[in-house]
């Protein structure tokens, strides 16, 4: 009996490993475990990132076997606090916007509508987002502006200006059709100059969670993705 | 209130109905109080849930606030290294936005921290300026029509309103929670007609190194902060030399009216080895001695394995708790030994030196340790060779629980204070 007692007591120390595992659902339930994003990385990389937690790999032992580290980070905002659609867009906002902006500012894209001999740097970008929620609209537009500026492009904080009547008409249309029409109208109203490219980031369907990008230049709008 | 909507026909004609009426009347009287109780219970539940949500929100906000401060520190540090302007330039803080689902309280904290950083780091060349008209909603009618927007978005209208001079640049700061990372996007816009963005930067908590809450007046780069952290880790090293003062007390035997061995003080010293920089597992080997004139002289050797139970890694700032298991061998000579083991050894040479008691033990306990420098612990010990000694009992039997604790012999318990070098 005593041996069993000491055996269990001794094992308590090892249970700590499992109890400290943030991705283990046995101790906290599935919903709590889902609050973590985990990735498996090598011990060397883990030591580089977390020197106080993961020891450096032993040079001789490293040749015999590989030790991995499971790195778990908690989501900054708990699941359920934001709508699923917003969460899906915001979760990868940086990567997604970077990708869309890369497409929108690619020399090929711009060359479609401008003088092919013109230098890319001479184009000035104006950006706006079209999303049912105002806060999200600002977030998306800001992310795109910063991403474009970080890529070395000239970016203006201004956007196109349309009349209240125009907006009323465009609001009644589907986004896919409204933006090309708004592009023509803005160019006619001289709200967009010849050397300006308007980048529109929009949600085309009410329930989708993937942003689309299109550019407007000299009154011609093209959906890029 | 179902009792009020029951049909009333035949109410006065039957005794059953009268009884029912009385019952319903009673229910009608009781119903409001029962409902009130339900309401009370519901409101208590709501309050509890609200309190839980509030606690969670506060916890998350605190975490995000610290991360946001780190990112702001990094941004301003970058400005001190490479200022966005050649000379000190007035800039208005046009907008601070926080992650979706967080409130304006966090915005205020971020704004205040940013102001503090810019005031204390004048070499960033960014001087905060006050401009109420820049934030105000302006309605401006011009050639192109009437435009309604904030002052910062209408530089022409703003210039008419506030005249020449003042800040010509606007700083926009946006934080967003993207998965497991907090992302800061900062941009500075010149408030001229075209509103060109003259500075833009994205910083993510995922890619930046933990800067250990840098002081606002002594910002260091993420690399430097990491170097300081690693220096701190290296400074504590894998090997420590613990010096320990221990007092262990034997359990009196309830079946005996004989003597009880006096508590034994030990002075111990040895070495401790951490099996990794996280110090989750450590092992120690120490020797100890005890000397009380005319009572006892003793030596002991002890080995222990420690396991951190208060987290995934040893904390430099908070107390750490370890659980340990160990084994020891002690040799006592003198009257205490005679109490522990009164039988002579049978070896005439050994018996010439007096009575000896040699006992191995297994032990377990909890240690509280602060920054690997000082610690205090409590332990229990079982000594198999003394289970049959008539003067040594079992501490578990002292609890008077009525349970037979013969399977768990706690013959000694003790406390320790440790200083590590």
XYZ file of C-alpha atoms in Angstrom:
646
model
C 0.000 0.000 0.000
C 2.793 2.362 0.928
C 4.621 1.669 -2.299
C 1.453 2.414 -4.248
C 0.960 5.633 -2.313
C 4.493 6.804 -2.998
C 4.191 5.747 -6.612
C 1.078 7.900 -7.052
C 2.676 10.782 -5.184
C 5.742 10.571 -7.393
C 3.601 10.535 -10.515
C 1.903 13.743 -9.440
C 5.005 15.545 -10.566
C 4.627 14.182 -14.074
C 0.938 15.011 -14.212
C 2.112 18.606 -14.059
C 3.362 18.299 -17.631
C -0.090 17.384 -18.833
C -1.802 19.939 -16.621
C 0.442 22.683 -17.999
C -0.318 21.727 -21.583
C -2.606 24.523 -22.771
C -3.844 22.509 -25.725
C -4.894 19.534 -23.594
C -8.659 19.413 -23.405
C -8.963 16.881 -20.591
C -8.336 19.491 -17.924
C -10.229 22.420 -19.263
C -12.745 21.289 -21.858
C -12.767 21.595 -25.608
C -13.949 25.184 -25.821
C -11.071 26.380 -23.616
C -8.571 24.298 -25.589
C -9.825 25.916 -28.791
C -8.679 29.283 -27.504
C -5.148 28.285 -28.439
C -3.312 28.143 -31.689
C -0.503 25.618 -31.500
C 2.360 24.864 -33.799
C 5.171 22.359 -33.607
C 8.639 23.798 -34.048
C 12.142 22.471 -33.610
C 13.873 22.728 -30.252
C 16.502 25.055 -31.709
C 13.886 27.469 -33.008
C 11.907 27.230 -29.793
C 15.038 28.026 -27.789
C 15.681 31.026 -29.994
C 12.159 32.324 -29.412
C 11.791 31.352 -25.758
C 15.282 31.080 -24.254
C 13.945 31.124 -20.680
C 11.626 28.197 -21.271
C 13.214 25.881 -23.810
C 16.838 24.797 -23.295
C 19.313 24.848 -26.164
C 19.573 21.514 -27.982
C 22.538 19.479 -26.929
C 24.973 19.241 -29.867
C 25.618 15.519 -29.452
C 22.036 14.587 -28.585
C 20.761 16.542 -31.590
C 22.537 14.135 -33.911
C 20.844 11.154 -32.293
C 17.257 12.325 -32.028
C 15.125 15.363 -32.691
C 13.114 17.082 -30.016
C 10.166 19.214 -30.991
C 8.492 21.943 -29.038
C 4.788 22.602 -29.167
C 4.224 26.331 -28.942
C 0.709 27.390 -28.042
C -0.492 30.964 -28.128
C -3.834 32.095 -26.847
C -6.059 34.013 -29.238
C -6.053 37.652 -28.240
C -9.819 37.856 -28.481
C -11.780 34.891 -27.220
C -13.849 32.946 -29.700
C -17.436 34.143 -29.676
C -16.744 37.720 -28.699
C -16.827 38.853 -32.325
C -19.089 37.629 -35.087
C -17.733 34.665 -37.027
C -17.522 36.744 -40.198
C -15.529 39.535 -38.571
C -13.294 37.037 -36.843
C -12.581 35.226 -40.108
C -11.578 38.483 -41.784
C -9.591 39.912 -38.893
C -7.737 36.717 -38.026
C -5.572 36.891 -41.157
C -6.032 40.550 -41.972
C -2.333 41.284 -42.294
C -1.589 38.414 -44.665
C -4.771 38.815 -46.694
C -4.424 42.556 -47.137
C -0.790 42.180 -48.047
C -1.739 39.708 -50.741
C -4.567 41.848 -52.126
C -2.447 44.974 -52.086
C 0.333 43.143 -53.904
C -2.109 42.250 -56.661
C -3.541 45.771 -56.819
C -0.158 47.452 -57.024
C 1.507 44.983 -59.365
C 3.083 46.738 -62.370
C 1.047 44.567 -64.729
C -2.215 45.625 -63.139
C -1.396 49.302 -63.309
C -0.018 49.038 -66.816
C -3.400 47.825 -68.048
C -4.815 51.272 -67.683
C -1.926 53.671 -67.836
C 0.833 54.501 -70.119
C 3.111 51.428 -70.117
C 6.144 53.682 -70.131
C 5.037 55.531 -67.014
C 6.936 54.776 -63.867
C 5.117 52.868 -61.185
C 6.195 55.308 -58.493
C 4.427 58.178 -60.212
C 1.040 56.600 -59.533
C -0.709 57.714 -56.379
C -3.018 55.289 -54.634
C -6.269 56.106 -52.932
C -7.874 53.379 -50.888
C -11.278 52.642 -49.464
C -13.087 49.620 -48.118
C -16.717 48.659 -48.518
C -18.067 46.643 -45.638
C -21.420 46.810 -43.835
C -19.769 47.796 -40.547
C -18.107 51.228 -40.285
C -15.408 50.179 -37.803
C -14.436 47.224 -39.970
C -14.395 49.490 -43.008
C -11.877 51.765 -41.304
C -9.749 48.825 -40.163
C -9.571 47.277 -43.634
C -8.903 50.574 -45.401
C -6.223 51.537 -42.908
C -4.504 48.164 -43.219
C -4.429 48.520 -46.997
C -3.111 52.103 -46.879
C -0.324 51.162 -44.495
C 0.546 48.046 -46.509
C 0.771 50.060 -49.742
C 2.837 52.799 -48.106
C 5.184 50.199 -46.605
C 5.730 48.834 -50.094
C 7.053 52.232 -51.083
C 4.060 53.507 -53.030
C 2.651 57.000 -52.873
C -0.560 56.734 -50.945
C -3.098 59.418 -50.226
C -5.349 59.416 -47.203
C -8.096 60.996 -49.301
C -10.760 58.948 -50.984
C -13.056 59.661 -53.896
C -15.905 62.033 -53.302
C -19.301 61.330 -54.776
C -22.513 63.258 -54.415
C -25.228 62.186 -52.016
C -27.482 61.348 -54.987
C -24.835 59.092 -56.518
C -24.364 57.277 -53.243
C -28.084 56.759 -52.934
C -28.191 55.139 -56.375
C -25.106 52.992 -55.786
C -26.468 51.802 -52.470
C -29.419 50.219 -54.237
C -27.121 48.251 -56.535
C -25.053 45.145 -55.959
C -21.505 45.974 -54.958
C -20.129 44.156 -57.986
C -21.935 46.592 -60.298
C -21.940 49.653 -58.062
C -18.180 50.044 -57.823
C -17.484 50.109 -61.610
C -20.225 52.710 -61.989
C -18.912 54.723 -59.038
C -15.466 54.572 -60.610
C -16.735 56.164 -63.839
C -18.657 58.764 -61.915
C -15.718 59.686 -59.681
C -13.475 60.090 -62.713
C -16.025 62.330 -64.408
C -16.384 64.406 -61.269
C -12.565 64.718 -61.275
C -12.453 63.141 -57.879
C -9.804 60.825 -59.306
C -6.960 62.226 -61.364
C -5.256 60.460 -64.258
C -2.288 59.525 -62.172
C -4.372 58.137 -59.354
C -5.392 54.531 -58.783
C -8.301 53.846 -56.511
C -8.057 50.545 -54.687
C -11.383 49.165 -53.476
C -11.562 46.358 -50.950
C -15.046 44.977 -50.702
C -17.207 42.210 -49.485
C -19.347 41.121 -52.444
C -21.704 38.808 -50.623
C -23.406 39.347 -47.333
C -22.178 36.180 -45.699
C -18.773 35.667 -47.234
C -15.586 36.133 -45.264
C -13.196 36.745 -48.123
C -12.354 40.253 -49.225
C -12.189 41.148 -52.904
C -10.030 43.773 -54.482
C -10.511 45.941 -57.519
C -8.840 49.024 -58.953
C -10.235 52.066 -60.630
C -8.081 54.063 -62.977
C -9.136 56.674 -65.488
C -12.745 55.676 -65.032
C -12.147 51.983 -65.693
C -12.748 49.554 -62.897
C -11.436 46.013 -62.844
C -11.968 43.310 -60.293
C -8.646 41.673 -59.597
C -9.650 39.054 -57.066
C -49.710 34.473 -13.314
C -51.648 31.437 -14.628
C -54.015 31.503 -11.646
C -55.625 34.735 -12.840
C -56.521 33.390 -16.255
C -58.373 30.236 -15.150
C -62.085 30.011 -16.101
C -64.346 31.195 -13.307
C -67.567 29.323 -14.116
C -69.216 27.508 -11.194
C -66.913 29.000 -8.675
C -69.544 29.224 -5.906
C -71.448 25.953 -6.550
C -69.031 23.295 -5.489
C -66.929 22.769 -2.418
C -64.197 21.338 -4.626
C -64.280 24.509 -6.607
C -64.201 26.514 -3.393
C -61.159 24.580 -2.276
C -59.607 25.128 -5.676
C -60.452 28.787 -5.420
C -58.846 28.995 -2.026
C -55.819 27.208 -3.397
C -55.725 29.441 -6.428
C -56.178 32.450 -4.211
C -53.239 31.246 -2.177
C -51.278 30.702 -5.344
C -52.300 34.121 -6.537
C -50.909 35.583 -3.345
C -47.833 33.397 -3.461
C -47.236 33.763 -7.172
C -45.841 37.266 -7.070
C -43.451 36.371 -4.301
C -42.400 33.193 -6.132
C -41.955 35.194 -9.278
C -40.045 37.784 -7.366
C -37.835 34.997 -6.050
C -37.316 33.730 -9.586
C -36.567 37.238 -10.687
C -34.190 37.603 -7.787
C -32.464 34.351 -8.650
C -32.272 35.348 -12.309
C -30.940 38.765 -11.492
C -28.346 37.218 -9.171
C -27.368 34.861 -11.974
C -27.209 37.746 -14.418
C -25.094 39.720 -11.998
C -22.758 36.776 -11.538
C -22.466 36.301 -15.291
C -21.957 40.002 -15.776
C -19.262 39.976 -13.094
C -17.587 36.991 -14.769
C -17.670 38.697 -18.157
C -16.323 41.871 -16.588
C -13.483 39.986 -14.903
C -12.631 38.233 -18.155
C -12.756 41.506 -20.044
C -10.494 43.161 -17.496
C -8.043 40.269 -17.710
C -7.977 40.350 -21.497
C -7.735 44.111 -21.561
C -4.788 44.006 -19.182
C -2.991 41.513 -21.398
C -3.741 43.501 -24.533
C -2.812 46.739 -22.821
C 0.650 45.421 -21.965
C 1.163 44.096 -25.475
C -0.063 47.385 -26.924
C 2.361 49.306 -24.705
C 5.201 47.101 -25.900
C 4.354 47.797 -29.523
C 4.084 51.532 -28.888
C 7.469 51.415 -27.144
C 8.933 49.706 -30.169
C 7.386 52.269 -32.518
C 8.706 55.252 -30.577
C 12.092 53.604 -30.154
C 12.277 53.229 -33.930
C 11.494 56.949 -34.212
C 14.298 57.810 -31.809
C 16.686 55.801 -33.984
C 15.335 57.020 -37.327
C 13.066 60.040 -36.791
C 10.270 60.420 -39.331
C 11.035 64.163 -39.529
C 14.323 65.993 -39.825
C 13.443 68.474 -37.097
C 10.964 68.557 -34.199
C 7.546 68.603 -35.854
C 4.156 69.149 -34.255
C 1.803 66.230 -34.918
C -1.753 65.719 -33.797
C -2.879 62.342 -32.562
C -5.786 62.124 -34.973
C -7.127 58.701 -34.167
C -6.487 55.751 -31.886
C -8.522 52.638 -32.540
C -8.453 49.434 -30.532
C -9.306 45.863 -31.548
C -12.908 45.217 -32.495
C -14.830 44.199 -29.330
C -12.797 46.449 -27.029
C -13.964 49.729 -25.614
C -12.893 53.316 -25.382
C -11.177 52.773 -22.010
C -8.343 51.006 -23.774
C -8.140 53.824 -26.319
C -7.645 56.327 -23.519
C -4.872 54.219 -21.948
C -3.063 53.865 -25.263
C -3.394 57.562 -26.007
C -1.956 58.439 -22.600
C 0.958 56.039 -22.958
C 1.741 57.371 -26.429
C 1.737 60.929 -25.103
C 4.036 59.902 -22.236
C 6.463 58.219 -24.634
C 6.612 61.191 -26.995
C 7.129 63.655 -24.159
C 9.976 61.576 -22.696
C 11.598 60.886 -26.059
C 11.911 64.294 -27.632
C 14.606 62.972 -29.987
C 11.865 61.187 -31.927
C 11.147 64.620 -33.474
C 7.424 63.980 -33.063
C 5.835 66.616 -30.861
C 2.251 66.089 -29.856
C 0.053 69.043 -30.644
C -3.486 69.933 -29.617
C -6.037 70.621 -32.348
C -9.722 70.440 -31.395
C -10.830 71.490 -34.892
C -8.936 68.571 -36.407
C -11.134 66.092 -34.553
C -14.363 68.059 -34.962
C -16.922 67.230 -37.614
C -16.816 69.993 -40.224
C -19.473 70.915 -42.726
C -17.862 72.777 -45.558
C -19.559 74.072 -48.687
C -17.310 74.784 -51.622
C -17.172 74.559 -55.410
C -17.453 70.791 -55.412
C -20.415 70.765 -53.040
C -20.985 70.358 -49.340
C -18.682 67.947 -47.612
C -19.220 66.636 -44.102
C -16.208 65.019 -42.481
C -13.622 65.401 -39.740
C -11.245 68.310 -39.827
C -8.236 66.121 -40.601
C -9.956 64.887 -43.753
C -10.626 68.418 -45.047
C -7.344 70.324 -44.914
C -8.746 73.300 -46.880
C -11.686 73.793 -44.558
C -9.470 73.220 -41.566
C -7.031 75.894 -42.705
C -9.891 78.412 -42.945
C -11.081 77.490 -39.491
C -7.836 77.564 -37.571
C -5.773 79.851 -39.775
C -2.128 79.329 -40.615
C 0.331 77.574 -38.363
C -0.220 74.682 -36.026
C 0.359 71.026 -36.665
C 0.437 69.947 -40.280
C 0.689 66.256 -39.669
C -1.787 63.776 -38.259
C -0.877 60.497 -36.597
C -3.258 57.549 -36.844
C -2.751 54.524 -34.632
C -4.719 51.351 -35.074
C -4.510 48.154 -33.047
C -6.132 44.966 -34.155
C -6.201 41.466 -32.703
C -5.349 39.114 -35.538
C -5.467 35.557 -34.275
C -2.819 35.214 -31.600
C -1.071 38.465 -32.473
C -1.775 42.058 -31.685
C -0.920 44.223 -34.681
C -0.139 47.927 -34.567
C -0.512 50.037 -37.698
C 0.690 53.601 -37.547
C 0.576 56.172 -40.280
C 1.367 59.862 -40.445
C -0.465 61.960 -42.974
C 0.470 65.447 -44.052
C -2.608 67.649 -43.858
C -2.143 69.189 -47.289
C -4.652 69.021 -50.124
C -3.656 65.549 -51.302
C -3.337 64.104 -47.780
C -0.192 62.115 -48.589
C 0.880 59.413 -46.145
C 4.444 60.285 -45.208
C 5.100 57.485 -42.747
C 3.620 54.010 -42.307
C 4.658 51.130 -40.134
C 3.185 47.788 -39.086
C 4.354 46.051 -35.925
C 3.149 42.709 -34.682
C 3.466 41.200 -31.214
C 4.289 37.939 -32.950
C 7.410 39.156 -34.667
C 8.670 41.571 -32.061
C 10.724 40.309 -29.157
C 9.281 40.558 -25.667
C 10.765 43.840 -24.474
C 10.200 43.213 -20.746
C 8.117 46.327 -20.208
C 10.718 48.887 -21.031
C 10.758 52.117 -19.084
C 9.339 54.982 -21.130
C 12.391 57.142 -20.430
C 14.897 54.408 -21.297
C 13.694 52.690 -24.400
C 15.858 49.973 -25.850
C 15.528 48.009 -29.042
C 13.868 44.616 -29.054
C 17.289 43.055 -29.724
C 18.829 44.858 -26.761
C 15.927 43.892 -24.514
C 16.376 40.290 -25.575
C 20.098 40.461 -24.910
C 19.391 41.787 -21.405
C 16.925 38.978 -20.846
C 19.396 36.343 -22.007
C 22.063 37.883 -19.804
C 19.686 37.574 -16.896
C 19.038 33.933 -17.746
C 22.727 33.198 -18.094
C 23.446 35.005 -14.833
C 21.490 32.567 -12.765
C 23.305 29.581 -14.361
C 22.403 25.905 -14.118
C 24.342 25.261 -10.899
C 23.553 26.742 -7.502
C 24.984 26.145 -4.065
C 22.221 25.910 -1.494
C 22.917 26.418 2.195
C 20.055 25.188 4.277
C 18.930 25.345 7.890
C 16.613 22.485 8.756
C 14.645 21.498 11.784
C 13.025 18.083 11.749
C 10.839 16.669 14.466
C 10.197 12.976 15.125
C 6.677 11.801 15.796
C 6.031 10.642 19.347
C 4.842 7.091 19.670
C 1.318 7.029 21.052
C 1.778 3.519 22.395
C 4.765 4.453 24.458
C 5.199 6.553 27.532
C 8.884 6.630 26.856
C 11.057 9.511 25.765
C 10.515 11.469 22.583
C 13.600 12.340 20.531
C 14.221 16.054 20.486
C 13.905 17.904 17.136
C 17.153 17.753 15.202
C 18.589 20.956 13.696
C 20.711 20.438 10.611
C 23.022 22.722 8.710
C 23.299 21.548 5.144
C 25.195 22.595 2.049
C 25.753 21.113 -1.364
C 25.020 21.579 -5.017
C 21.902 21.923 -7.108
C 21.715 21.379 -10.836
C 18.923 22.684 -13.071
C 18.145 20.300 -15.894
C 17.272 23.131 -18.289
C 17.045 26.897 -18.467
C 13.378 26.760 -17.558
C 14.350 25.127 -14.230
C 11.320 22.864 -14.353
C 13.349 19.925 -13.093
C 16.258 20.355 -10.714
C 18.256 17.925 -8.631
C 20.296 18.477 -5.531
C 22.879 16.566 -3.535
C 23.799 17.975 -0.153
C 25.557 16.972 3.043
C 24.593 18.134 6.500
C 25.755 18.096 10.066
C 24.205 18.510 13.458
C 25.905 19.150 16.779
C 24.289 19.796 20.151
C 26.788 19.420 23.017
C 26.136 16.308 25.103
C 22.978 15.535 23.126
C 23.921 14.566 19.616
C 26.425 14.685 16.843
C 25.382 13.666 13.386
C 26.063 13.650 9.694
C 23.735 13.155 6.814
C 23.683 13.027 3.024
C 20.612 13.802 1.026
C 19.551 13.711 -2.631
C 16.424 15.313 -4.037
C 14.605 15.805 -7.314
C 12.509 18.959 -7.639
C 9.648 19.599 -10.008
C 8.259 23.086 -10.666
C 4.512 23.114 -10.120
C 3.738 26.801 -10.434
C 4.132 27.167 -14.188
C 5.969 26.104 -17.297
C 9.148 27.910 -16.429
C 10.886 29.424 -13.452
C 9.646 32.947 -12.896
C 12.154 35.685 -12.204
C 9.536 37.997 -10.771
C 6.984 35.803 -8.997
C 7.399 33.154 -6.271
C 7.926 29.630 -7.555
C 6.607 26.452 -5.984
C 8.405 23.165 -6.284
C 7.406 19.691 -5.227
C 10.268 17.421 -4.334
C 11.063 13.809 -3.618
C 14.240 12.650 -2.038
C 16.124 10.213 0.012
C 18.583 10.686 2.849
C 20.886 8.746 5.092
C 21.647 10.058 8.579
C 24.013 8.892 11.288
C 23.422 10.185 14.811
C 25.656 9.612 17.795
C 24.868 10.491 21.379
C 21.838 10.357 23.697
C 19.448 11.104 20.826
C 20.715 8.000 19.075
C 20.053 6.021 22.233
C 16.448 7.199 22.184
C 16.043 6.358 18.509
C 17.790 3.020 18.566
C 18.648 1.827 22.060
C 20.002 -1.520 20.876
C 23.824 -1.750 20.920
C 25.357 -2.469 17.541
C 27.164 -5.580 18.791
C 30.431 -4.253 17.436
C 32.670 -3.556 20.448
C 34.708 -0.923 18.597
C 31.634 0.983 17.481
C 30.012 0.653 20.906
C 33.093 2.214 22.449
C 32.196 5.500 20.713
C 28.714 5.468 22.186
C 25.336 4.676 20.741
C 24.853 5.195 17.023
C 21.604 5.364 15.117
C 21.788 5.076 11.341
C 18.579 5.509 9.455
C 17.736 5.979 5.796
C 14.642 7.930 4.877
C 12.475 8.893 1.947
C 10.958 12.321 1.913
C 8.628 14.563 -0.012
C 7.634 18.166 0.395
C 6.869 21.558 -1.052
C 9.349 24.359 -1.515
C 8.591 28.016 -2.066
C 11.432 29.781 -3.828
C 12.015 33.383 -4.744
C 14.314 34.194 -7.665
C 16.469 31.168 -6.910
C 18.012 32.998 -4.007
C 15.912 32.247 -0.948
C 13.436 29.523 -0.225
C 11.351 27.943 2.481
C 10.052 24.408 2.487
C 8.045 21.898 4.400
C 8.626 18.162 4.174
C 7.549 14.839 5.605
C 9.828 11.852 6.008
C 9.394 8.142 6.349
C 12.161 6.091 7.959
C 11.624 2.377 7.307
C 14.258 1.219 9.814
C 12.566 3.175 12.607
C 9.032 1.880 11.981
C 9.539 -0.608 14.770
C 11.390 1.764 17.096
C 9.347 2.168 20.241
C 10.164 5.857 20.733
C 9.315 6.914 17.188
C 5.707 7.096 16.082
C 3.659 8.170 13.100
C 2.535 11.792 12.728
C -0.533 10.568 10.884
C -1.684 8.789 14.026
C -1.513 12.114 15.881
C -4.373 13.392 13.748
C -6.762 11.056 15.612
C -8.818 10.335 12.505
C -9.532 6.764 13.524
C -7.939 5.534 10.273
C -5.141 3.038 10.419
C -2.224 4.838 8.830
C 0.187 1.955 9.035
C 0.536 2.147 5.231
C 1.674 5.776 5.468
C 4.384 6.139 8.043
C 5.284 9.791 8.486
C 7.951 9.497 11.111
C 9.320 12.961 10.841
C 8.307 16.344 9.533
C 10.402 19.402 9.152
C 10.871 22.891 7.895
C 13.780 24.417 6.031
C 15.089 27.808 5.062
C 17.407 27.847 2.062
C 19.830 30.438 0.764
C 21.261 29.747 -2.659
C 24.501 31.172 -4.023
